[in-house]
Short mmCIF file of C-alpha atoms in Angstrom, two decimals:
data_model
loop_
_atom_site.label_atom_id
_atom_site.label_comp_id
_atom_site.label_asym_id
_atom_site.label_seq_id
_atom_site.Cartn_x
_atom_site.Cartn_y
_atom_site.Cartn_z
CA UNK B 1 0.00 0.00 0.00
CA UNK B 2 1.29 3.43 -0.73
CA UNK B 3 0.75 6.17 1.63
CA UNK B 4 0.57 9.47 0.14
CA UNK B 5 0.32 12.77 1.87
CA UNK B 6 -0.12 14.88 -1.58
CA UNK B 7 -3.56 13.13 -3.15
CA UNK B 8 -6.11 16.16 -1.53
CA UNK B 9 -3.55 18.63 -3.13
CA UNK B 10 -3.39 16.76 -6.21
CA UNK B 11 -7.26 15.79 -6.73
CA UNK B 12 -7.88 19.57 -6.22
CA UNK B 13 -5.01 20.22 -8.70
CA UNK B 14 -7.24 18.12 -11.35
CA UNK B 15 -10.69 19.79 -10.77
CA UNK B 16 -8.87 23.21 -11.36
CA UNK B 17 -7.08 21.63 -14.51
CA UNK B 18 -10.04 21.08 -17.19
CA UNK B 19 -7.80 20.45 -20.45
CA UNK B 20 -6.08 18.03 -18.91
CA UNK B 21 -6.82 14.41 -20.16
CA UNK B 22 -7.97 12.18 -17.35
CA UNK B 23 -5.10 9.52 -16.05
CA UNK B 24 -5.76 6.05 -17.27
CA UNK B 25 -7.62 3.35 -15.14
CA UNK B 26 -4.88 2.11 -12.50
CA UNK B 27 -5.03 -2.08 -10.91
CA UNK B 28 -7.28 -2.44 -8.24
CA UNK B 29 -3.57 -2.28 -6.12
CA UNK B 30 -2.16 0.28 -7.92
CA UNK B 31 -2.87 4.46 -7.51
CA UNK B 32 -3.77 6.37 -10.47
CA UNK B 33 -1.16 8.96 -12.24
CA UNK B 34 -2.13 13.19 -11.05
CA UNK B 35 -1.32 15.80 -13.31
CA UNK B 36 1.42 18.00 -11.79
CA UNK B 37 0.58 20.52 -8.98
CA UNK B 38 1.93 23.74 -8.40
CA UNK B 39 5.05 24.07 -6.57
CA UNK B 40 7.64 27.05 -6.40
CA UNK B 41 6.69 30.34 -8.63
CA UNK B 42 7.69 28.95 -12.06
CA UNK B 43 7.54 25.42 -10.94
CA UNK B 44 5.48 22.19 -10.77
CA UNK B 45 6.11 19.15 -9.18
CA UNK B 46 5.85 15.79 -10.74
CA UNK B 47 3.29 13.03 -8.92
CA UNK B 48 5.76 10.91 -6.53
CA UNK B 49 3.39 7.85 -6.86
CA UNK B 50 4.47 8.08 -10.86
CA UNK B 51 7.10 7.39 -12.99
CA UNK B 52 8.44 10.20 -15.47
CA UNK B 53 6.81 7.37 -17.88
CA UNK B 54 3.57 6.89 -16.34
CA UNK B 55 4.61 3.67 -14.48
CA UNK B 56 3.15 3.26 -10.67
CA UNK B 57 5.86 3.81 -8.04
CA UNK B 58 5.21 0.88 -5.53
CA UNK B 59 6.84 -1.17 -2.90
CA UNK B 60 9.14 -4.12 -3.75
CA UNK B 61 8.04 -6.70 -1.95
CA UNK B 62 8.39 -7.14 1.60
CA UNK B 63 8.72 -3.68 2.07
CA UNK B 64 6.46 -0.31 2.03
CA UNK B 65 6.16 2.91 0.91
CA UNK B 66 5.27 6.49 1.80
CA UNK B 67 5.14 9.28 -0.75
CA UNK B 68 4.03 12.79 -0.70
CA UNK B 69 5.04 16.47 -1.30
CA UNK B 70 6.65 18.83 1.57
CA UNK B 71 7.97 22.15 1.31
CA UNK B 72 7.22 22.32 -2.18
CA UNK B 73 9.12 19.12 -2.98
CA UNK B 74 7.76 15.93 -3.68
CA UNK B 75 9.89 12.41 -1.50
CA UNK B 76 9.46 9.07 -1.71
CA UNK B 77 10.42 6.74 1.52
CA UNK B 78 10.49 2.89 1.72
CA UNK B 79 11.21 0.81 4.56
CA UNK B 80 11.63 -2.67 4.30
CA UNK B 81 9.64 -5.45 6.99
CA UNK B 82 13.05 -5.48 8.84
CA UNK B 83 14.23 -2.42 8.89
CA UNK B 84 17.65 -2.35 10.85
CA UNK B 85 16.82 1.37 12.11
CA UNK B 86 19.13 2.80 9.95
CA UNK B 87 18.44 5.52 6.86
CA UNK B 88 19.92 6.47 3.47
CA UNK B 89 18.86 9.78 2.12
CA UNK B 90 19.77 9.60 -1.96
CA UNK B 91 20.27 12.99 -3.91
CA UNK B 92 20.14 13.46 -7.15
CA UNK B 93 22.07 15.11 -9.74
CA UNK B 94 22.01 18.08 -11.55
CA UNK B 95 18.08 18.14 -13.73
CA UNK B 96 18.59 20.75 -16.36
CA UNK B 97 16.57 23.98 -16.08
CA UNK B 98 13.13 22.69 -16.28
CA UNK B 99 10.19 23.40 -14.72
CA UNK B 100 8.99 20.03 -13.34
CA UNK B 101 10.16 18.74 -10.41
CA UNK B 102 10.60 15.02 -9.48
CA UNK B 103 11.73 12.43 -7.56
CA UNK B 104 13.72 9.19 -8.18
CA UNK B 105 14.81 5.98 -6.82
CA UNK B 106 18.39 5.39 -5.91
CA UNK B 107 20.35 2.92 -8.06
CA UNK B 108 20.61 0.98 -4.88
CA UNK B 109 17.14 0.76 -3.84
CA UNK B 110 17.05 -3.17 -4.09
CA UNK B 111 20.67 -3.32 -2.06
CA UNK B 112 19.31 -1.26 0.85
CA UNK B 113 16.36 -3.24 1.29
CA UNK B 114 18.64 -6.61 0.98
CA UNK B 115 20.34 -4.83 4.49
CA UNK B 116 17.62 -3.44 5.90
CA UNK B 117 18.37 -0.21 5.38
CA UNK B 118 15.47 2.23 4.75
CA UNK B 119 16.20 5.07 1.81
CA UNK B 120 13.99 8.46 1.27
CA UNK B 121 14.81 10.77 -1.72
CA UNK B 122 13.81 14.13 -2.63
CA UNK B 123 13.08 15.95 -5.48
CA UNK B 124 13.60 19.27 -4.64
CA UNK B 125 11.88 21.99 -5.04
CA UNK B 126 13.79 23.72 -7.43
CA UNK B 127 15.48 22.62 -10.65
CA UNK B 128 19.04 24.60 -12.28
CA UNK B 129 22.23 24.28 -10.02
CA UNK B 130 20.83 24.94 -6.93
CA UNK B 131 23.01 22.95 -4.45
CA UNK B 132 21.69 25.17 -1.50
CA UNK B 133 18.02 23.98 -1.90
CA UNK B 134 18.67 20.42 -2.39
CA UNK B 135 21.13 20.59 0.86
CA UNK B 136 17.37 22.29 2.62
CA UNK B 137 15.32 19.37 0.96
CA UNK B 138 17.48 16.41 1.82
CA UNK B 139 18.09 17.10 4.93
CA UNK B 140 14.59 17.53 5.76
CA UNK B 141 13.77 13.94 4.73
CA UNK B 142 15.25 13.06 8.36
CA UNK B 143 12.26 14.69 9.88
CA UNK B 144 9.97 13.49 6.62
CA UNK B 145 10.50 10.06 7.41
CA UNK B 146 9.83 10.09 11.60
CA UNK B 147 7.09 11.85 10.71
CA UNK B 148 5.58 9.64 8.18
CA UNK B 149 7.12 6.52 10.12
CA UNK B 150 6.63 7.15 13.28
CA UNK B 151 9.98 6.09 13.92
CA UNK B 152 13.41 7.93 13.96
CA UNK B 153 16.18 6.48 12.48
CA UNK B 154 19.63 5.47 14.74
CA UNK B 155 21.76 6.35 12.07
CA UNK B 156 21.43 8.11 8.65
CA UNK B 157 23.60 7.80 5.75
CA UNK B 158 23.44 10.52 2.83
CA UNK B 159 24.57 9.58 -0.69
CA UNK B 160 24.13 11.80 -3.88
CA UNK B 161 25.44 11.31 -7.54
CA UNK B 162 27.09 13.99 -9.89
CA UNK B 163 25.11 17.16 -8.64
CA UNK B 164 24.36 15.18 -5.62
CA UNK B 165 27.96 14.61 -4.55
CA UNK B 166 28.13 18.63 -4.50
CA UNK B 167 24.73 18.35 -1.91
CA UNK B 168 26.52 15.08 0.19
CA UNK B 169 29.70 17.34 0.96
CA UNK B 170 27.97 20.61 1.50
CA UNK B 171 25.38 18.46 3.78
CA UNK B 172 27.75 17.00 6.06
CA UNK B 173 29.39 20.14 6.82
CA UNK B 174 26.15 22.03 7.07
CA UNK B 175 24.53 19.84 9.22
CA UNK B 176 27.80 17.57 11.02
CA UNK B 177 25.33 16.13 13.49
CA UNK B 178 22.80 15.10 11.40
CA UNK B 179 25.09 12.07 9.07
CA UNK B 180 26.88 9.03 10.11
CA UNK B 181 28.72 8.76 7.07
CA UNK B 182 28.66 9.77 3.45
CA UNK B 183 29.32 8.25 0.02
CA UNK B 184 29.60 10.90 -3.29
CA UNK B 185 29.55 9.31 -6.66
CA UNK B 186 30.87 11.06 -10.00
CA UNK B 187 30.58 13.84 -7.50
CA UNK B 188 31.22 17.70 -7.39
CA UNK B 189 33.61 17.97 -4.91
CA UNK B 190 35.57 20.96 -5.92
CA UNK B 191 32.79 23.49 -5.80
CA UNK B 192 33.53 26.29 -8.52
CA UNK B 193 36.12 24.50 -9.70
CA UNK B 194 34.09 22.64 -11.95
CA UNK B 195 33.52 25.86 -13.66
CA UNK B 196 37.10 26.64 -14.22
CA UNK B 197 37.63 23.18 -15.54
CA UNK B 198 35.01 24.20 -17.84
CA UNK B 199 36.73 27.61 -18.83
CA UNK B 200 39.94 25.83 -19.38
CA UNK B 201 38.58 23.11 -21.61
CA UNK B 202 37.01 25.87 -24.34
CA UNK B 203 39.62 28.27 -23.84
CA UNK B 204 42.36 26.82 -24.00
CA UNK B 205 40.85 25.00 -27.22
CA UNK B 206 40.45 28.33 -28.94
CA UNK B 207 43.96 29.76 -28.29
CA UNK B 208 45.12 26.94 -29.82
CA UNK B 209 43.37 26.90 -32.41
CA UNK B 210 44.07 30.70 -32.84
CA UNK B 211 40.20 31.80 -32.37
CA UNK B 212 39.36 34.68 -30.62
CA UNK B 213 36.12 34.15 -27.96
CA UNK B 214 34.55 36.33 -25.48
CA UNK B 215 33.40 36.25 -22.21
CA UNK B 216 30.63 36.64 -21.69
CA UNK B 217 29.20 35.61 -25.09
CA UNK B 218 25.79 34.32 -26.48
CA UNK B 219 24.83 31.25 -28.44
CA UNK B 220 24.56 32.80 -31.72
CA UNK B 221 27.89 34.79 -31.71
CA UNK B 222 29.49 31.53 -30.05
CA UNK B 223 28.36 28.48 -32.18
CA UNK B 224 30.28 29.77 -35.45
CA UNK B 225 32.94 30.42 -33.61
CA UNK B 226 33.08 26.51 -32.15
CA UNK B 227 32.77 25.68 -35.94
CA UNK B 228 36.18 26.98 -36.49
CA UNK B 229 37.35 26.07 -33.32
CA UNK B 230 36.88 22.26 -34.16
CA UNK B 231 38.09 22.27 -37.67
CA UNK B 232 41.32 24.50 -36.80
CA UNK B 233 42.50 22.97 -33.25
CA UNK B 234 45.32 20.40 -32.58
CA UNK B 235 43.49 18.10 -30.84
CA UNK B 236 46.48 16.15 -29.74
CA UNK B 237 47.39 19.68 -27.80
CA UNK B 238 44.00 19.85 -26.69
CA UNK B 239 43.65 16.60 -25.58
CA UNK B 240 46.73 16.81 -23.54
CA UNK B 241 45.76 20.01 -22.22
CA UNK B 242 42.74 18.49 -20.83
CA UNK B 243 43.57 15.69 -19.31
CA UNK B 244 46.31 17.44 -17.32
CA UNK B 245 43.24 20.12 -15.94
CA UNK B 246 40.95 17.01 -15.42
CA UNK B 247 43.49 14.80 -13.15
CA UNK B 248 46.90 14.45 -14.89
CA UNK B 249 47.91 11.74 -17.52
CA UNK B 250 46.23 8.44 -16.65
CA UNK B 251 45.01 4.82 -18.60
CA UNK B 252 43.33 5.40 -21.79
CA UNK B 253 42.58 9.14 -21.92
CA UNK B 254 42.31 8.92 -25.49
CA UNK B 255 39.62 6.90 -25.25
CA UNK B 256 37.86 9.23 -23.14
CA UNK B 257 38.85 12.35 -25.22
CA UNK B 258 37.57 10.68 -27.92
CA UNK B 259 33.90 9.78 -26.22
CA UNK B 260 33.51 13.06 -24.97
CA UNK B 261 34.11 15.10 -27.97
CA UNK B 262 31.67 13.11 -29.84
CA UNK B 263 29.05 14.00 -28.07
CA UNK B 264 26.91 17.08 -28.15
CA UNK B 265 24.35 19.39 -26.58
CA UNK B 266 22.24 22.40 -27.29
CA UNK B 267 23.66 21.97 -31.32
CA UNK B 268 27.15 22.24 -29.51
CA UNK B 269 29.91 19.72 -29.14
CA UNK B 270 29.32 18.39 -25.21
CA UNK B 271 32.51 20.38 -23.85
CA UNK B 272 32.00 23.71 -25.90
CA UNK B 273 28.15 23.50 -24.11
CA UNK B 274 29.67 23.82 -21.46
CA UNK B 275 31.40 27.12 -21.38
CA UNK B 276 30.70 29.15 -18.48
CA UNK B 277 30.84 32.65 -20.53
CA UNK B 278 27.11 31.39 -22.17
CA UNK B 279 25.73 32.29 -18.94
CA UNK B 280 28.67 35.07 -17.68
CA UNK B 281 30.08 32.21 -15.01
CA UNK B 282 27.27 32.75 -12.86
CA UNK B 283 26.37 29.05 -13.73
CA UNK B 284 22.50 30.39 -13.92
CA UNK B 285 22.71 30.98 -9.93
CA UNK B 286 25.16 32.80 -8.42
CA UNK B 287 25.43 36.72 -8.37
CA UNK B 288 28.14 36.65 -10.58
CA UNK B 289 31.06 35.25 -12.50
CA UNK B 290 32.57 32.35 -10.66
CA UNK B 291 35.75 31.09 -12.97
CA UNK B 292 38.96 32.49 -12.95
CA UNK B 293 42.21 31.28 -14.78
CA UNK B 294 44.45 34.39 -14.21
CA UNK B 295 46.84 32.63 -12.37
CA UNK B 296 46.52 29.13 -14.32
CA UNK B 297 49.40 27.82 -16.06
CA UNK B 298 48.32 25.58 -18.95
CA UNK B 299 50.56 22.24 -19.58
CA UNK B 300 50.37 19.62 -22.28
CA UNK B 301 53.56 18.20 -20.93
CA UNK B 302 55.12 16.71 -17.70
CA UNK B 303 58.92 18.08 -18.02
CA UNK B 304 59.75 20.19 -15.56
CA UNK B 305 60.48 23.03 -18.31
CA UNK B 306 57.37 24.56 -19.85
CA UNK B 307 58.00 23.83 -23.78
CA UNK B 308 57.71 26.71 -25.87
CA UNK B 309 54.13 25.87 -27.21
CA UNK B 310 53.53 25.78 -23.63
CA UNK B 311 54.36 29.31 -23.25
CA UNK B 312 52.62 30.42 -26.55
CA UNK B 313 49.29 29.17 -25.33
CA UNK B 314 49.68 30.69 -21.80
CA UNK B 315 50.65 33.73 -23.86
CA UNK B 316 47.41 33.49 -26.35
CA UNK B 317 44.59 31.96 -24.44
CA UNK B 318 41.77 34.13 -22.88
CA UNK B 319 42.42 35.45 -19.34
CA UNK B 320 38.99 35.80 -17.30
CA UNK B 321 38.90 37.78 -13.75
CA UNK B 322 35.99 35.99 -11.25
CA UNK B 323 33.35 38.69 -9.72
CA UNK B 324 31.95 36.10 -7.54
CA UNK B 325 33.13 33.23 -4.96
CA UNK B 326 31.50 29.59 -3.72
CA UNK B 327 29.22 31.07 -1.16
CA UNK B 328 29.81 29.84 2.42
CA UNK B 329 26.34 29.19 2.98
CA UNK B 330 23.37 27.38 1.28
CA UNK B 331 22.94 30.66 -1.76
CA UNK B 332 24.60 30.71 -5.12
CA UNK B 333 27.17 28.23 -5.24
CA UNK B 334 27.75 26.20 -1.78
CA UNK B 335 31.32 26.27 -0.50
CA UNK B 336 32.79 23.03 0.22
CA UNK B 337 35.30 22.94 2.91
CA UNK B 338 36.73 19.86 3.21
CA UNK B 339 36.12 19.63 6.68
CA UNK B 340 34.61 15.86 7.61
CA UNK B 341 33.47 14.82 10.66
CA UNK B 342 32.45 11.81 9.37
CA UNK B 343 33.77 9.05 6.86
CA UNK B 344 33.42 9.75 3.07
CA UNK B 345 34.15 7.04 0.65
CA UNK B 346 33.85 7.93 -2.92
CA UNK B 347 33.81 6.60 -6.05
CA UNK B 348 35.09 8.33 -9.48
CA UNK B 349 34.98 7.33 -13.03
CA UNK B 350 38.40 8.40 -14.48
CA UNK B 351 37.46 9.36 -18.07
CA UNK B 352 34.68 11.13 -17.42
CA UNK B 353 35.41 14.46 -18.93
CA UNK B 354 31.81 15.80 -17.68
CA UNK B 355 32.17 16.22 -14.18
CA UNK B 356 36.09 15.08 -14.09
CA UNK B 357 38.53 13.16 -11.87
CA UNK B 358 39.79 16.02 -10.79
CA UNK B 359 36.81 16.93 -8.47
CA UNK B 360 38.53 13.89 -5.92
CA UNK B 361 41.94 15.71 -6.04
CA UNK B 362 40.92 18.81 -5.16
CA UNK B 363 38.59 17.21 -2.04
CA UNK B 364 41.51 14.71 -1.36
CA UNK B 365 43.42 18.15 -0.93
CA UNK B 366 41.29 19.98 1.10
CA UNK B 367 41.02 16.87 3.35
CA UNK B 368 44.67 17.00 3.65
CA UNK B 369 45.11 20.85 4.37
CA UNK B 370 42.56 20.69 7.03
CA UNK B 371 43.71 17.41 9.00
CA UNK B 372 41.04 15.36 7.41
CA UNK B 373 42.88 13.09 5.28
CA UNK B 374 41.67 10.12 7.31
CA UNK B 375 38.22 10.84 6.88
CA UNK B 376 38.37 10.60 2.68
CA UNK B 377 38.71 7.67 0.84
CA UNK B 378 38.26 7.79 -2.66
CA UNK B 379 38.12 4.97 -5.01
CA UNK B 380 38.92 5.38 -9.09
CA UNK B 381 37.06 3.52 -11.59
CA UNK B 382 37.90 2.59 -15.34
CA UNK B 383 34.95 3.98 -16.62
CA UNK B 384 34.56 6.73 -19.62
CA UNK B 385 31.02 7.90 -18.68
CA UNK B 386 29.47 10.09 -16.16
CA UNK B 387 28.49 7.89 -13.17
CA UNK B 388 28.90 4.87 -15.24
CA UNK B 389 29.13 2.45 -12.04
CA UNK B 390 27.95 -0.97 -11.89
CA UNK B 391 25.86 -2.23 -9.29
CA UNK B 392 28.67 -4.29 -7.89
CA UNK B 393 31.42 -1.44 -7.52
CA UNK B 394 28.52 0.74 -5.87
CA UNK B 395 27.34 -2.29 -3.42
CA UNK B 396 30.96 -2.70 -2.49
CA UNK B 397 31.28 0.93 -1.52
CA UNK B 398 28.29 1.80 0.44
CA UNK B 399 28.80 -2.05 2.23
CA UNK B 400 33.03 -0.53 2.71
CA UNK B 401 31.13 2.59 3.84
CA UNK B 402 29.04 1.13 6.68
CA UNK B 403 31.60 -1.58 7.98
CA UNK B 404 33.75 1.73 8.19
CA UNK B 405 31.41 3.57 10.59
CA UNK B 406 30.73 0.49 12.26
CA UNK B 407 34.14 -0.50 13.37
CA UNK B 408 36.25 2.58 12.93
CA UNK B 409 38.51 0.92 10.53
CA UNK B 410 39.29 2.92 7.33
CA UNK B 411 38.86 0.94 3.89
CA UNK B 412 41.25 0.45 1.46
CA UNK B 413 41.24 3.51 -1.69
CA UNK B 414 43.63 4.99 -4.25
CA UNK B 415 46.42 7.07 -4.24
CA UNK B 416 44.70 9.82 -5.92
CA UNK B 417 47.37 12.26 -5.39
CA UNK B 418 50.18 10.48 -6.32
CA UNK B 419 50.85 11.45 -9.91
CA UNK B 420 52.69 8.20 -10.79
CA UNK B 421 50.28 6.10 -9.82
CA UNK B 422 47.84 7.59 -11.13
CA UNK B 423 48.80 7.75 -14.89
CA UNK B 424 50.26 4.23 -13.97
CA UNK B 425 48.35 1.68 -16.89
CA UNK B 426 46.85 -0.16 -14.12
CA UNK B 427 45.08 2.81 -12.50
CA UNK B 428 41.59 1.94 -11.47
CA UNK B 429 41.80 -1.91 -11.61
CA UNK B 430 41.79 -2.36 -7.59
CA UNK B 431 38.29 -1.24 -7.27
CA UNK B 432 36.86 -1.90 -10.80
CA UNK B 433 34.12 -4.95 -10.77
CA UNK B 434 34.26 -5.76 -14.90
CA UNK B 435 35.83 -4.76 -17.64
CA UNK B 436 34.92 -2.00 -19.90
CA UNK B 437 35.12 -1.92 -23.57
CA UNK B 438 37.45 1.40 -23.64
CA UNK B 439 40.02 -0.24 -21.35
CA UNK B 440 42.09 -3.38 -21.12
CA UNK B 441 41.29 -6.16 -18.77
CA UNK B 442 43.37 -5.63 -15.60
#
């Protein structure tokens, strides 16, 4: 049975909506799909009993649900017969800019259950890059699920993918008490840096292909100007370039290179969608321009003398000043710390060129600086995608994760920082379950 907190809002949602068609007949066991109801100015949110496709949301078996919408954002909750007393709040990644909400089911729904682990995710009740709000709306699902349970949970763990790494890290610092321990995947863990990363990639590709861009710039000035970019760069260069701002030389970055530019977005190659000067670096949230490369030093090369095409693209490529900083609270862009007080293990694909492997250096760093080190453990993965994981590699982390809090003793990770190991061939076997088609077997 599926308890729902939302169907008075969302029947009177459907009287007041007269063009909309009516839902189809649901099972005798199984709710019928609402319309969306009114959220946030600009926003609607998405019926939690329903599937983006239509399909019913309901228990697996031996277990029970509770659905509904709080605070403008819609959760679901499931708690299995025997529950161990123990939570995982799931957030998601980043959603686009669109103007329905909705919520999801972590990829390890079935695995919690197996442990007896209830999970509860969110929606929130925004959509964009809004770290701050789903920080607000995850957080909340602690009190959500006591008061739809009845029961408080002894320990809660918080998990989040892409995006959702950037909520877990800002979330445990925000709110130290609240989390036992913490897993990120594919995660945001360098705050604006992700930003820069996405400067360097397009500018960098333009001074060496000898085009000049702006920043800011719109879509109609810029798309020409990616035209020539594309045909003109050394992509050799450029691919070198890259992989040194996205973690440093490592297994098969050619492969990824390759994957990455072939995709697109918004009639743009993937990485030239990306640059921050489309929206003046304020990626569509923050009070102003967030990336900076002033000081940045661009290598293709490892020698410990620049070379001297080295110092013609430092010379050439487009210098851009910030206006605006990671915000130390919950508004624009969150700040991320690096100050645990609680275990983080995390798991990173290394090609992926979205949301890069550098994102665990920088938090590995930060970890370091602040006396933290022993509260990170980060695990690489030879995957080209964004949060390509299988089930087994995740399994094996959140089970590494909980063992961890439950016995104090740290698991075993890589040597992120260690620049020979990482661009060592055999970087990411340890902790990848299978072998992917863009790398050798281990």
């Amino acid at each position: 049975m599926i308890f729902s907190r939302n169907r008075i809002a969302a029947a009177l949602a459907l009287s007041l909506l007269a063009m909309t068609p009516a839902p189809a007949q649901a099972g005798p066991t199984e709710a019928a799909c609402t319309a969306p109801v009114q959220g946030r100015p600009g926003y609607t949110i998405a019926d939690p009993d329903c599937e983006l496709d239509g399909t019913p949301f309901a228990a697996l078996p031996d277990a029970r649900v509770f659905t509904g919408i709080e605070d403008d954002a819609a959760y679901r909750i499931e708690v299995p017969k025997r529950w161990n007393g123990q939570l995982v709040v799931y957030a998601h990644g980043y959603r686009g800019t669109g103007t329905t909400v909705y919520v999801d089911n972590p990829a390890l729904r079935q695995h919690y259950l197996d442990r007896g682990f209830a999970w509860a995710a969110s929606s929130y009740a925004t959509n964009g890059y809004d770290v701050g709000q789903g920080v607000r709306d995850t957080h909340a699902l602690i009190d959500v699920f006591r008061q739809e349970t009845g029961r408080s949970a002894r320990k809660v763990y918080i998990t989040g993918a892409s995006m959702g790494g950037h909520v877990t890290a800002v979330a445990i610092e925000e709110f130290p008490r609240a989390f036992a321990g913490a897993m990120p995947t594919c995660g945001v863990l360098g705050d604006v840096e992700l930003f820069d990363y996405f400067l360097d990639a397009n500018v960098t590709a333009a001074a060496l292909a000898g085009v000049d861009i702006a920043f800011p710039t719109d879509a109609v000035t810029f798309a020409p100007q990616v035209a020539e970019i594309t045909k003109k760069v050394d992509k050799e260069q450029w691919s070198n370039v890259l992989e040194r701002r996205s973690g440093g030389e490592r297994p098969n970055f050619d492969s990824a290179f390759a994957y990455w530019n072939a995709a697109s977005q918004a009639g743009l190659p993937f990485l030239f969608s990306l640059y921050p000067g489309l929206t003046g670096g304020t990626a569509g949230i923050a009070p102003g321009n967030l990336t900076d490369n002033r000081h940045t030093f661009y290598r293709s090369t490892d020698g410990w003398k620049p070379t001297a095409a080295e110092w013609r693209l430092n010379r050439d490529v487009l210098r851009v000043k910030r206006t605006a900083v990671a915000d130390p609270g919950l508004n624009g862009v969150p700040r991320i710390d690096g100050k645990p007080r609680i275990p983080v293990l995390s798991l990173h694909g290394i090609g992926d060129l979205f949301v890069p492997f550098s994102m665990e250096q920088e938090y590995a760093r930060e970890t370091l600086r602040n006396g933290r080190a022993h509260l990170f453990v980060s695990r690489a993965v030879r995957d080209i995608t964004h949060c390509g994981f299988s089930q087994p590699e995740l399994r094996q982390g959140f089970d590494d994760l909980v063992r961890w809090v439950e016995t104090g003793r740290r698991p075993a990770g890589d040597a992120i920082l260690d620049r020979r190991k990482v661009a060592a061939a055999s970087f990411g076997c340890r902790f990848t379950i299978g072998v992917r088609g863009n790398y050798p077997p281990c």
